[in-house]
Structures are given as C-alpha cells and as structure tokens.
mmCIF file of C-alpha atoms in Angstrom:
data_model
loop_
_atom_site.group_PDB
_atom_site.id
_atom_site.type_symbol
_atom_site.label_atom_id
_atom_site.label_comp_id
_atom_site.label_asym_id
_atom_site.label_seq_id
_atom_site.Cartn_x
_atom_site.Cartn_y
_atom_site.Cartn_z
ATOM 1 C CA THR A 1 0.042 -0.060 -0.034
ATOM 2 C CA THR A 2 3.022 2.220 0.365
ATOM 3 C CA LEU A 3 3.778 2.062 -3.346
ATOM 4 C CA ALA A 4 0.141 2.898 -4.049
ATOM 5 C CA ALA A 5 0.538 6.156 -5.625
ATOM 6 C CA GLN A 6 3.912 4.986 -7.468
ATOM 7 C CA ALA A 7 2.098 1.982 -8.952
ATOM 8 C CA PRO A 8 0.850 2.618 -13.023
ATOM 9 C CA GLY A 9 -2.802 3.819 -13.065
ATOM 10 C CA PRO A 10 -5.160 4.544 -10.097
ATOM 11 C CA VAL A 11 -3.934 4.348 -6.595
ATOM 12 C CA GLY A 12 -4.260 0.647 -5.274
ATOM 13 C CA GLY A 13 -1.892 -1.331 -3.539
ATOM 14 C CA PRO A 14 0.018 -4.339 -5.574
ATOM 15 C CA ASP A 15 -0.772 -7.795 -4.459
ATOM 16 C CA ILE A 16 1.448 -9.280 -1.727
ATOM 17 C CA ASP A 17 3.353 -11.373 -4.356
ATOM 18 C CA GLU A 18 4.086 -8.355 -6.044
ATOM 19 C CA LEU A 19 5.091 -6.524 -3.156
ATOM 20 C CA GLU A 20 7.770 -8.908 -1.880
ATOM 21 C CA SER A 21 9.351 -8.802 -5.526
ATOM 22 C CA ILE A 22 9.628 -4.837 -5.644
ATOM 23 C CA ILE A 23 12.727 -2.944 -4.685
ATOM 24 C CA VAL A 24 12.262 0.891 -4.113
ATOM 25 C CA THR A 25 15.219 1.995 -2.792
ATOM 26 C CA ALA A 26 17.907 1.383 -5.565
ATOM 27 C CA THR A 27 16.118 3.863 -8.099
ATOM 28 C CA ARG A 28 13.507 5.485 -5.823
ATOM 29 C CA LEU A 29 10.990 3.764 -8.017
ATOM 30 C CA PRO A 30 9.261 0.520 -7.728
ATOM 31 C CA ILE A 31 11.472 -1.985 -9.756
ATOM 32 C CA ARG A 32 11.121 -5.741 -9.717
ATOM 33 C CA ALA A 33 14.212 -7.256 -7.788
ATOM 34 C CA PHE A 34 15.316 -9.139 -10.791
ATOM 35 C CA VAL A 35 16.001 -6.387 -12.920
ATOM 36 C CA VAL A 36 17.085 -3.588 -10.488
ATOM 37 C CA PRO A 37 20.370 -2.110 -11.800
ATOM 38 C CA ALA A 38 22.278 -2.394 -8.480
ATOM 39 C CA MET A 39 23.258 -4.956 -5.637
ATOM 40 C CA ALA A 40 19.942 -4.600 -3.501
ATOM 41 C CA TYR A 41 18.567 -7.081 -0.994
ATOM 42 C CA SER A 42 15.284 -6.953 0.998
ATOM 43 C CA GLU A 43 14.504 -8.470 4.364
ATOM 44 C CA SER A 44 10.703 -9.042 5.188
ATOM 45 C CA ALA A 45 9.111 -8.494 8.482
ATOM 46 C CA ALA A 46 8.616 -12.208 8.912
ATOM 47 C CA ASP A 47 12.271 -12.961 8.038
ATOM 48 C CA ILE A 48 13.570 -10.395 10.710
ATOM 49 C CA GLN A 49 10.839 -11.392 13.373
ATOM 50 C CA SER A 50 10.507 -15.051 13.092
ATOM 51 C CA LEU A 51 13.447 -16.649 10.906
ATOM 52 C CA TYR A 52 16.303 -14.771 12.335
ATOM 53 C CA GLN A 53 14.437 -13.414 15.325
ATOM 54 C CA SER A 54 16.781 -10.278 15.135
ATOM 55 C CA ARG A 55 15.946 -7.913 18.138
ATOM 56 C CA THR A 56 17.775 -4.812 16.656
ATOM 57 C CA LEU A 57 18.329 -3.319 13.144
ATOM 58 C CA PRO A 58 22.298 -4.053 13.292
ATOM 59 C CA GLU A 59 21.502 -7.683 14.079
ATOM 60 C CA ALA A 60 18.905 -7.750 11.223
ATOM 61 C CA LEU A 61 21.502 -6.137 8.867
ATOM 62 C CA GLY A 62 23.911 -8.921 9.998
ATOM 63 C CA GLU A 63 21.790 -11.410 8.047
ATOM 64 C CA VAL A 64 22.351 -9.586 4.774
ATOM 65 C CA PRO A 65 24.884 -11.246 2.684
ATOM 66 C CA GLY A 66 27.975 -9.150 2.203
ATOM 67 C CA VAL A 67 27.193 -6.931 5.145
ATOM 68 C CA LEU A 68 29.300 -6.925 8.138
ATOM 69 C CA VAL A 69 28.074 -5.405 11.589
ATOM 70 C CA GLN A 70 30.316 -4.152 14.399
ATOM 71 C CA LYS A 71 28.367 -4.894 17.454
ATOM 72 C CA THR A 72 30.753 -3.041 20.167
ATOM 73 C CA ALA A 73 27.944 -3.764 22.930
ATOM 74 C CA ASN A 74 24.450 -4.561 23.348
ATOM 75 C CA GLY A 75 22.647 -1.351 22.219
ATOM 76 C CA GLN A 76 25.157 -0.485 19.953
ATOM 77 C CA GLY A 77 26.099 -1.763 16.471
ATOM 78 C CA SER A 78 27.120 -0.280 13.117
ATOM 79 C CA PRO A 79 26.949 -1.972 9.569
ATOM 80 C CA PHE A 80 29.911 -1.973 7.153
ATOM 81 C CA ILE A 81 28.622 -1.862 3.448
ATOM 82 C CA ARG A 82 31.199 -2.198 0.608
ATOM 83 C CA GLY A 83 33.824 -1.372 3.478
ATOM 84 C CA PHE A 84 32.308 1.654 4.836
ATOM 85 C CA THR A 85 30.552 2.452 8.085
ATOM 86 C CA GLY A 86 29.437 5.237 10.216
ATOM 87 C CA PHE A 87 28.011 8.354 8.182
ATOM 88 C CA ARG A 88 29.432 6.734 4.822
ATOM 89 C CA ASN A 89 26.208 4.746 4.639
ATOM 90 C CA VAL A 90 22.920 6.473 4.729
ATOM 91 C CA LEU A 91 19.903 5.220 6.890
ATOM 92 C CA LEU A 92 16.387 5.950 5.864
ATOM 93 C CA ILE A 93 12.947 5.426 7.273
ATOM 94 C CA ASP A 94 10.258 5.510 4.524
ATOM 95 C CA GLY A 95 12.666 7.376 2.467
ATOM 96 C CA ILE A 96 13.277 9.969 5.212
ATOM 97 C CA ARG A 97 17.059 10.430 6.210
ATOM 98 C CA LEU A 98 17.996 9.522 9.586
ATOM 99 C CA ASN A 99 21.727 10.646 9.164
ATOM 100 C CA ASN A 100 22.368 13.890 10.664
ATOM 101 C CA SER A 101 25.265 16.262 11.457
ATOM 102 C CA VAL A 102 26.277 14.384 14.634
ATOM 103 C CA PHE A 103 26.798 11.070 12.915
ATOM 104 C CA ARG A 104 30.545 10.238 13.086
ATOM 105 C CA ASP A 105 32.627 8.380 10.430
ATOM 106 C CA GLY A 106 33.553 5.142 12.815
ATOM 107 C CA PRO A 107 30.930 2.857 14.094
ATOM 108 C CA ASN A 108 28.081 4.378 16.149
ATOM 109 C CA GLN A 109 25.331 3.250 17.902
ATOM 110 C CA TYR A 110 22.474 5.513 16.387
ATOM 111 C CA TRP A 111 21.626 2.601 13.974
ATOM 112 C CA ASN A 112 20.147 0.873 17.115
ATOM 113 C CA THR A 113 17.292 3.390 17.868
ATOM 114 C CA VAL A 114 15.149 1.804 14.945
ATOM 115 C CA ASP A 115 12.667 -0.817 16.243
ATOM 116 C CA THR A 116 12.576 -3.860 13.828
ATOM 117 C CA PHE A 117 9.020 -4.322 15.069
ATOM 118 C CA ALA A 118 7.975 -1.301 13.391
ATOM 119 C CA ALA A 119 9.350 -2.422 9.803
ATOM 120 C CA SER A 120 7.494 -4.160 6.976
ATOM 121 C CA ARG A 121 10.779 -4.793 5.419
ATOM 122 C CA ILE A 122 14.291 -3.338 5.115
ATOM 123 C CA GLU A 123 15.830 -2.453 1.880
ATOM 124 C CA VAL A 124 19.831 -2.500 1.603
ATOM 125 C CA LEU A 125 21.333 -0.976 -1.348
ATOM 126 C CA LYS A 126 25.223 -1.961 -1.866
ATOM 127 C CA GLY A 127 27.363 0.270 -3.317
ATOM 128 C CA PRO A 128 27.239 4.204 -4.010
ATOM 129 C CA ALA A 129 23.859 5.816 -3.605
ATOM 130 C CA SER A 130 24.732 9.535 -3.318
ATOM 131 C CA VAL A 131 23.476 10.375 -7.029
ATOM 132 C CA LEU A 132 19.961 9.744 -5.309
ATOM 133 C CA TYR A 133 20.413 10.173 -1.782
ATOM 134 C CA GLY A 134 23.182 12.695 -1.457
ATOM 135 C CA SER A 135 25.897 13.018 1.247
ATOM 136 C CA ASP A 136 26.762 9.807 3.278
ATOM 137 C CA ALA A 137 25.627 7.353 0.827
ATOM 138 C CA ILE A 138 28.976 6.344 -0.271
ATOM 139 C CA GLY A 139 29.096 2.547 0.863
ATOM 140 C CA GLY A 140 25.334 2.204 0.534
ATOM 141 C CA ALA A 141 21.693 2.808 1.737
ATOM 142 C CA VAL A 142 19.512 1.109 4.116
ATOM 143 C CA ASN A 143 15.777 1.942 3.746
ATOM 144 C CA VAL A 144 13.549 0.872 6.622
ATOM 145 C CA LEU A 145 9.748 0.534 5.310
ATOM 146 C CA SER A 146 6.846 0.614 7.334
ATOM 147 C CA ASP A 147 4.103 -0.574 4.792
ATOM 148 C CA ILE A 148 0.858 -1.822 6.271
ATOM 149 C CA PRO A 149 0.792 -5.282 5.316
ATOM 150 C CA ALA A 150 -1.160 -5.966 1.897
ATOM 151 C CA SER A 151 -2.558 -9.190 3.487
ATOM 152 C CA ALA A 152 -4.448 -7.081 6.288
ATOM 153 C CA ARG A 153 -8.059 -7.982 6.310
ATOM 154 C CA PRO A 154 -10.764 -5.587 6.692
ATOM 155 C CA GLY A 155 -11.665 -4.556 10.345
ATOM 156 C CA PHE A 156 -9.354 -4.798 13.430
ATOM 157 C CA SER A 157 -6.678 -7.058 13.650
ATOM 158 C CA PRO A 158 -4.862 -7.427 16.947
ATOM 159 C CA ARG A 159 -1.621 -9.071 17.672
ATOM 160 C CA ALA A 160 0.538 -9.656 20.715
ATOM 161 C CA LEU A 161 4.081 -11.324 21.027
ATOM 162 C CA TYR A 162 6.455 -12.343 23.987
ATOM 163 C CA ARG A 163 9.861 -13.683 23.488
ATOM 164 C CA TYR A 164 12.291 -14.801 26.093
ATOM 165 C CA SER A 165 16.026 -15.451 25.647
ATOM 166 C CA ASN A 166 17.824 -17.764 28.109
ATOM 167 C CA ALA A 167 21.499 -16.863 26.975
ATOM 168 C CA GLU A 168 20.795 -13.231 28.225
ATOM 169 C CA SER A 169 17.664 -13.586 30.306
ATOM 170 C CA SER A 170 15.944 -11.059 28.145
ATOM 171 C CA ASP A 171 12.435 -10.264 27.574
ATOM 172 C CA THR A 172 10.496 -8.734 24.481
ATOM 173 C CA VAL A 173 6.868 -7.697 24.557
ATOM 174 C CA ARG A 174 5.139 -6.368 21.693
ATOM 175 C CA GLY A 175 1.437 -5.591 21.001
ATOM 176 C CA ASP A 176 -0.003 -3.970 17.802
ATOM 177 C CA LEU A 177 -3.184 -3.261 16.142
ATOM 178 C CA THR A 178 -4.242 -2.991 12.552
ATOM 179 C CA TYR A 179 -7.403 -1.371 11.066
ATOM 180 C CA VAL A 180 -8.605 -1.570 7.447
ATOM 181 C CA ASP A 181 -11.492 -0.440 5.603
ATOM 182 C CA GLU A 182 -12.205 0.914 2.245
ATOM 183 C CA ARG A 183 -10.374 3.999 2.424
ATOM 184 C CA LEU A 184 -8.346 3.901 5.842
ATOM 185 C CA ARG A 185 -5.333 1.733 6.638
ATOM 186 C CA ALA A 186 -3.807 2.080 10.122
ATOM 187 C CA THR A 187 -1.452 0.272 12.326
ATOM 188 C CA GLY A 188 0.258 1.309 15.564
ATOM 189 C CA GLY A 189 2.061 -0.705 18.213
ATOM 190 C CA TYR A 190 4.257 -0.555 21.331
ATOM 191 C CA THR A 191 7.693 -2.696 22.331
ATOM 192 C CA TYR A 192 9.380 -3.282 25.495
ATOM 193 C CA LYS A 193 12.690 -4.819 25.511
ATOM 194 C CA SER A 194 14.554 -5.720 28.713
ATOM 195 C CA TYR A 195 17.981 -7.376 27.947
ATOM 196 C CA GLY A 196 19.754 -8.989 30.753
ATOM 197 C CA ASP A 197 23.454 -9.419 30.905
ATOM 198 C CA VAL A 198 25.051 -11.616 28.418
ATOM 199 C CA GLU A 199 26.009 -15.046 29.467
ATOM 200 C CA GLY A 200 28.981 -16.547 27.458
ATOM 201 C CA GLY A 201 29.733 -20.289 27.124
ATOM 202 C CA GLY A 202 32.277 -22.315 28.943
ATOM 203 C CA SER A 203 34.480 -20.518 31.349
ATOM 204 C CA VAL A 204 33.318 -17.055 29.935
ATOM 205 C CA GLY A 205 30.282 -16.715 32.297
ATOM 206 C CA VAL A 206 27.909 -13.913 32.759
ATOM 207 C CA GLN A 207 29.189 -10.527 31.425
ATOM 208 C CA PRO A 208 28.144 -7.961 33.759
ATOM 209 C CA ARG A 209 26.669 -4.312 32.769
ATOM 210 C CA THR A 210 25.944 -5.585 29.283
ATOM 211 C CA GLY A 211 21.815 -5.352 29.648
ATOM 212 C CA TYR A 212 19.587 -2.285 29.215
ATOM 213 C CA ASP A 213 15.896 -1.462 28.606
ATOM 214 C CA GLU A 214 14.322 -0.265 25.638
ATOM 215 C CA GLN A 215 10.974 1.148 24.878
ATOM 216 C CA ALA A 216 9.265 2.166 21.519
ATOM 217 C CA ALA A 217 6.318 2.959 19.881
ATOM 218 C CA ASN A 218 4.958 3.399 16.196
ATOM 219 C CA VAL A 219 1.981 4.731 14.462
ATOM 220 C CA ARG A 220 1.105 4.760 10.763
ATOM 221 C CA VAL A 221 -2.134 5.946 9.117
ATOM 222 C CA GLU A 222 -3.098 5.995 5.168
ATOM 223 C CA TYR A 223 -6.135 7.693 4.282
ATOM 224 C CA ASP A 224 -7.321 7.805 0.573
ATOM 225 C CA LEU A 225 -8.497 11.323 -0.127
ATOM 226 C CA THR A 226 -9.583 10.408 -3.693
ATOM 227 C CA SER A 227 -9.045 7.223 -5.861
ATOM 228 C CA ARG A 228 -5.667 8.573 -7.012
ATOM 229 C CA SER A 229 -4.226 10.351 -3.864
ATOM 230 C CA THR A 230 -3.285 9.030 -0.570
ATOM 231 C CA LEU A 231 -2.344 10.829 2.575
ATOM 232 C CA LEU A 232 0.240 8.919 4.908
ATOM 233 C CA LEU A 233 0.940 10.105 8.619
ATOM 234 C CA GLY A 234 3.591 8.477 10.571
ATOM 235 C CA TYR A 235 5.172 8.601 14.047
ATOM 236 C CA GLN A 236 8.159 6.714 15.749
ATOM 237 C CA TYR A 237 9.432 6.823 19.149
ATOM 238 C CA VAL A 238 12.542 4.934 20.818
ATOM 239 C CA ASN A 239 14.006 5.334 24.084
ATOM 240 C CA GLN A 240 17.054 3.333 25.412
ATOM 241 C CA ASP A 241 18.163 3.481 29.252
ATOM 242 C CA ASP A 242 21.690 2.744 30.498
ATOM 243 C CA ALA A 243 23.367 0.834 27.530
ATOM 244 C CA TRP A 244 27.022 0.305 28.646
ATOM 245 C CA ARG A 245 30.152 0.177 26.502
ATOM 246 C CA THR A 246 31.185 -2.493 28.747
ATOM 247 C CA HIS A 247 34.410 -3.387 27.374
ATOM 248 C CA ARG A 248 35.973 0.099 28.385
ATOM 249 C CA THR A 249 35.163 -0.495 31.894
ATOM 250 C CA ILE A 250 36.528 -2.537 34.819
ATOM 251 C CA TYR A 251 33.391 -4.872 34.005
ATOM 252 C CA GLY A 252 34.951 -5.996 30.651
ATOM 253 C CA ASN A 253 35.997 -9.566 30.034
ATOM 254 C CA GLY A 254 39.602 -10.525 29.426
ATOM 255 C CA TRP A 255 38.783 -12.988 27.023
ATOM 256 C CA ASN A 256 41.788 -14.765 25.182
ATOM 257 C CA GLY A 257 44.039 -12.016 26.235
ATOM 258 C CA THR A 258 41.986 -8.929 25.253
ATOM 259 C CA THR A 259 42.573 -5.666 27.530
ATOM 260 C CA ILE A 260 40.151 -4.903 30.232
ATOM 261 C CA GLY A 261 38.972 -1.179 30.220
ATOM 262 C CA THR A 262 39.858 1.231 33.358
ATOM 263 C CA ASP A 263 36.388 3.246 33.643
ATOM 264 C CA ARG A 264 34.179 2.391 36.506
ATOM 265 C CA GLU A 265 31.138 3.366 34.130
ATOM 266 C CA LEU A 266 30.477 4.260 30.658
ATOM 267 C CA SER A 267 26.840 4.392 29.710
ATOM 268 C CA PHE A 268 24.334 5.991 27.236
ATOM 269 C CA ASP A 269 20.829 6.940 27.018
ATOM 270 C CA GLN A 270 19.500 7.314 23.561
ATOM 271 C CA GLN A 271 15.942 8.840 22.555
ATOM 272 C CA ARG A 272 14.678 9.157 18.874
ATOM 273 C CA GLN A 273 11.397 10.524 17.780
ATOM 274 C CA LEU A 274 10.158 11.036 14.221
ATOM 275 C CA GLY A 275 6.942 12.385 12.781
ATOM 276 C CA TYR A 276 6.000 12.740 9.171
ATOM 277 C CA VAL A 277 3.457 13.355 6.595
ATOM 278 C CA GLN A 278 3.398 12.344 3.068
ATOM 279 C CA LEU A 279 1.266 12.791 -0.040
ATOM 280 C CA ARG A 280 1.206 10.201 -2.810
ATOM 281 C CA GLN A 281 -0.515 11.635 -5.903
ATOM 282 C CA ALA A 282 -1.273 9.846 -9.346
ATOM 283 C CA ASP A 283 -1.402 12.197 -12.280
ATOM 284 C CA PRO A 284 -0.629 15.561 -10.266
ATOM 285 C CA GLY A 285 -0.311 17.248 -13.748
ATOM 286 C CA PRO A 286 1.090 17.401 -17.060
ATOM 287 C CA PHE A 287 4.453 17.254 -15.663
ATOM 288 C CA ALA A 288 4.239 13.973 -13.773
ATOM 289 C CA ASP A 289 2.493 10.867 -13.683
ATOM 290 C CA LYS A 290 2.959 10.405 -10.162
ATOM 291 C CA MET A 291 4.384 12.475 -7.285
ATOM 292 C CA ILE A 292 5.370 11.948 -3.446
ATOM 293 C CA ALA A 293 5.871 14.967 -1.319
ATOM 294 C CA SER A 294 7.113 14.385 2.046
ATOM 295 C CA ALA A 295 7.593 16.789 5.244
ATOM 296 C CA SER A 296 9.340 15.463 8.633
ATOM 297 C CA TYR A 297 10.524 16.510 11.945
ATOM 298 C CA GLN A 298 12.544 14.377 14.080
ATOM 299 C CA SER A 299 14.543 14.700 17.232
ATOM 300 C CA GLN A 300 17.733 12.561 18.375
ATOM 301 C CA GLY A 301 19.328 12.790 21.520
ATOM 302 C CA GLU A 302 21.927 11.153 23.548
ATOM 303 C CA ASP A 303 23.297 11.514 27.250
ATOM 304 C CA GLN A 304 26.716 9.717 28.038
ATOM 305 C CA HIS A 305 27.802 9.137 31.700
ATOM 306 C CA ARG A 306 31.524 8.201 32.159
ATOM 307 C CA ILE A 307 33.320 7.795 35.453
ATOM 308 C CA ARG A 308 37.114 7.502 35.022
ATOM 309 C CA SER A 309 39.640 5.458 36.956
ATOM 310 C CA ASN A 310 40.668 8.527 38.897
ATOM 311 C CA LEU A 311 36.999 9.048 39.916
ATOM 312 C CA ARG A 312 36.897 12.244 37.730
ATOM 313 C CA SER A 313 33.602 12.018 35.525
ATOM 314 C CA ASP A 314 31.993 13.431 32.332
ATOM 315 C CA GLU A 315 28.139 14.125 31.566
ATOM 316 C CA LEU A 316 28.076 14.807 27.714
ATOM 317 C CA GLY A 317 25.445 14.802 25.057
ATOM 318 C CA PHE A 318 23.641 16.333 22.366
ATOM 319 C CA ASP A 319 20.154 16.833 20.928
ATOM 320 C CA VAL A 320 19.472 17.316 17.175
ATOM 321 C CA TYR A 321 16.254 18.409 15.806
ATOM 322 C CA THR A 322 15.669 18.017 12.002
ATOM 323 C CA THR A 323 13.470 19.304 9.591
ATOM 324 C CA GLY A 324 13.045 17.422 6.277
ATOM 325 C CA LEU A 325 11.349 18.362 3.048
ATOM 326 C CA TRP A 326 11.572 16.347 -0.170
ATOM 327 C CA VAL A 327 9.322 15.768 -3.125
ATOM 328 C CA GLN A 328 9.872 13.432 -6.258
ATOM 329 C CA PHE A 329 8.261 13.339 -9.589
ATOM 330 C CA ASP A 330 7.715 10.255 -11.917
ATOM 331 C CA LYS A 331 7.030 10.721 -15.716
ATOM 332 C CA GLN A 332 6.760 8.281 -18.726
ATOM 333 C CA TRP A 333 7.709 9.770 -21.900
ATOM 334 C CA GLY A 334 7.699 7.003 -24.725
ATOM 335 C CA ARG A 335 10.360 4.527 -23.796
ATOM 336 C CA THR A 336 12.150 6.649 -21.049
ATOM 337 C CA ARG A 337 11.058 6.988 -17.418
ATOM 338 C CA LEU A 338 11.848 10.076 -15.868
ATOM 339 C CA MET A 339 12.469 10.767 -12.018
ATOM 340 C CA TYR A 340 13.328 13.799 -10.595
ATOM 341 C CA GLY A 341 13.021 15.838 -7.363
ATOM 342 C CA ALA A 342 14.653 17.795 -4.554
ATOM 343 C CA ASP A 343 15.036 17.406 -0.746
ATOM 344 C CA TYR A 344 16.347 19.434 2.058
ATOM 345 C CA TYR A 345 17.260 18.769 5.726
ATOM 346 C CA GLY A 346 18.075 21.087 8.362
ATOM 347 C CA ASP A 347 19.626 20.514 11.797
ATOM 348 C CA ASP A 348 19.533 22.360 14.996
ATOM 349 C CA VAL A 349 21.982 21.066 17.246
ATOM 350 C CA THR A 350 22.520 21.660 21.124
ATOM 351 C CA SER A 351 25.534 19.909 22.830
ATOM 352 C CA TYR A 352 27.216 19.796 26.207
ATOM 353 C CA ASN A 353 30.170 18.360 28.002
ATOM 354 C CA VAL A 354 30.575 19.004 31.608
ATOM 355 C CA GLU A 355 33.655 17.475 33.343
ATOM 356 C CA TYR A 356 33.905 16.889 37.062
ATOM 357 C CA ASN A 357 36.696 16.440 39.379
ATOM 358 C CA ALA A 358 36.652 13.749 41.849
ATOM 359 C CA ASP A 359 35.270 15.825 44.434
ATOM 360 C CA GLY A 360 32.148 16.638 42.347
ATOM 361 C CA SER A 361 33.415 20.338 41.444
ATOM 362 C CA ILE A 362 33.070 21.395 37.717
ATOM 363 C CA ARG A 363 36.506 21.040 36.005
ATOM 364 C CA ARG A 364 35.605 22.178 32.556
ATOM 365 C CA VAL A 365 32.560 23.107 30.306
ATOM 366 C CA HIS A 366 32.614 22.591 26.506
ATOM 367 C CA ALA A 367 30.893 21.464 23.452
ATOM 368 C CA GLN A 368 30.684 17.538 22.814
ATOM 369 C CA GLY A 369 31.976 16.037 19.856
ATOM 370 C CA PRO A 370 32.606 18.044 16.267
ATOM 371 C CA VAL A 371 29.420 19.948 16.306
ATOM 372 C CA ALA A 372 29.287 22.915 18.356
ATOM 373 C CA ASP A 373 26.347 23.930 20.612
ATOM 374 C CA ASP A 374 23.624 26.110 19.157
ATOM 375 C CA ALA A 375 25.062 24.896 15.807
ATOM 376 C CA THR A 376 22.959 24.662 12.272
ATOM 377 C CA TYR A 377 23.714 22.380 9.544
ATOM 378 C CA ASP A 378 21.683 22.649 6.316
ATOM 379 C CA LEU A 379 21.764 19.892 3.573
ATOM 380 C CA THR A 380 19.980 20.700 -0.109
ATOM 381 C CA GLY A 381 20.097 18.238 -3.053
ATOM 382 C CA LEU A 382 18.660 17.913 -6.467
ATOM 383 C CA PHE A 383 18.542 14.643 -8.222
ATOM 384 C CA LEU A 384 17.640 13.408 -11.653
ATOM 385 C CA GLN A 385 17.281 9.929 -13.154
ATOM 386 C CA ALA A 386 16.298 8.681 -16.627
ATOM 387 C CA ILE A 387 15.622 4.744 -17.479
ATOM 388 C CA VAL A 388 15.621 4.438 -21.251
ATOM 389 C CA GLN A 389 14.307 1.011 -22.549
ATOM 390 C CA ALA A 390 16.691 0.958 -25.457
ATOM 391 C CA THR A 391 15.470 -2.491 -26.541
ATOM 392 C CA PRO A 392 13.024 -5.166 -24.958
ATOM 393 C CA LYS A 393 15.645 -6.657 -23.446
ATOM 394 C CA VAL A 394 18.033 -3.605 -22.650
ATOM 395 C CA ALA A 395 17.551 -0.735 -20.317
ATOM 396 C CA LEU A 396 19.899 2.067 -19.647
ATOM 397 C CA THR A 397 19.892 4.004 -16.314
ATOM 398 C CA LEU A 398 21.231 7.564 -16.447
#
C-alpha cells in the first residue's frame, strides 16, 4: 500500500506476491528485484522477526549477505557496507533521512534506535547511492519501510508477542493493532525490551553491565483522499536506558588476552522521535504521472555518563532537531521513465560536555564532539534519473 501512488494507473496497492518482489530504494521507483540495476537486498518482517529473530536493526543487517556488523556492545551496532561504516552509509525510514550532522565516521550506536517491529521490510542497497540520496551514501543505503501489510483483512486485527532469551535472560513484549477499511489503513504498536546481561559459554560466564531497557512505539495511518491520492501520517518513538559500552570499563571480560577497560562507568541513554506526513498523488499534472511529497520533523538525543579510573567524571551529550522536506516526480515519456526531485534537511544542534573533578566540583565545560552547541547544518539536494528502454531486453539507467 505504500507503493499505491507509485504504481501505474489509479491508486491501489499491488498484491502481496508483487510487493515482495519490488525494490524501491535502488532507483526511488518500484522496480522488480530481478531487474534492479544495482546490488540490492530485501528482508521481510517475517524473516526479521521469525526466521532470524533479530531484536535490533544491526542484528537484522548482519543477516544480509556481504554486510558485516560491528556490535561494540548491546544497544550499539554499525553495519559495514562495501567497506564503509558510520556516516558513510545513509539510513532512511520510509525514504526520510536519519543521518544528521552528529553522525561520526566510525561505528556508532545510532542505527540501534530503529525498532525492527515497526518495519514491514528492510531494503539494503550496496554500493554508492549518493546520486539519489546525497551526502553519506558512499558505501550504500538502508531503507526501513513501514508499509501496512497488503494481506491485512478489513476490520481490526490485534496481535501480541512475547519472547524470552535464556542466553541473556532478556524479555521482549510487543503488541500492535491494525485497522483496514475501504479508504483507511492504520497500524500502531508498542514494544518493550529488557535485555539481561550476556552469558557466555564455557568459562566465560555472565558479562556484567551488558543489559539495558528499551521502549518503542509507532503509528502509521494511510487515508485515500480520492481514488488517485493518498495521505500518509507516521510517528515513531524509541528510548534506550543505560546501554553500557562495557568493554571500556572495569567490568569488561579479558577473553583470550584482550585488555580490560579502566572506566568505572561508560553508559548511554538514547532517544529518537520522528513524525512525518506524505502525500502520494497519481496524475498530479502534465509534468508527472506520479508524485510523492514528504515533510518530517525528528529529534535525536544522546546522554553519556562516564566515571574514569581516577574518579573524575563526564556528563556529555547532544540533541538534534531536524526538519526534512522532499518531493519526487515520476514521468513516462515514450520509452523513457524520468524521475526527478529535490530534498532539504536542516539540523539545529545543542551539545554539552561537563567534566567533574573527583570531589564533584566542575573542572571544565565545553561542546561535545565535532558539532558545537547552538549550531545549524543545512543539506540541499537535486536529483534526476532517466531509465531508457533501449530494446525490449536492454534498459539504460542515467
């Protein structure tokens, strides 16, 4: 149903077999996976939740062939795509950019702020994607899509899930509700995860300070304004509490000679919210056959707590507020399918770093990381793509 206004002809979702064979991220257009002119891979919600039982987005990406994930600790994880990680891969939710000006070039924990239970499928585009997605998309692009299931039946469809993992004494509770009628499709859910401490095999034993708690919620509403236009509203919220970077603390495990850290505490709290509205229109005018317009507002925050070996401590973090706007048009001219559009993202950043002496007095106050306090960052892009059907068996993408 997300592809409704992109599909040829009047708005109306493709059937479920068709949906599972369509890749959107590689060309920003619905293209069947077999003929996508790129190395692209798609994971369905059924695979993520039932087959792989991935609890986090980095764990799900670790199941993608050719993608390596560095999972520094529970609550953290960053994929390597074509050898690149950090801000050199772009992360999208329903086409909306999550990367912002505080993403660093090394492995980071921000990919873990996406709840896989809010995803219908995850698309991974391997290789450069900067032509269509701009800055950062050097190694690849990951798009987490939250389509309402095409198989959803009319009326209310509730679902509840409980999962327990003995290896970490962890609990996952998920409840969601979907409603479908002739013009309205809506779904929403709440996820609670409590990760216990990791228990290694053999003599490794329990690894203390490796558990954390997470709460997440999501809502998606689609309403057919007319037979050819659909309004989409979405909201996502994730909050993680006390996710430790254990290996850098005295609670680390010296396995096979690895060095144990010296910090007495190094933990993170992370929060992320995203709200967006999208209009999908068929036949918006002579300049296009289809149009998608999107407006979003999101916030991301991080608070880090660190106590050093000499009992000096740090309290540091940031908050980023991002306004996003993008529009794309799709037009078929004879044998050429033209897609073009523009996007804009603006960040407002507050950051802080307070260093304390061992007696609790303030030692120094300064900004955190490479982005100063009260900073702004703007990113604007224009993109154009033409797919020319040169012969019945040869298509050229420019």
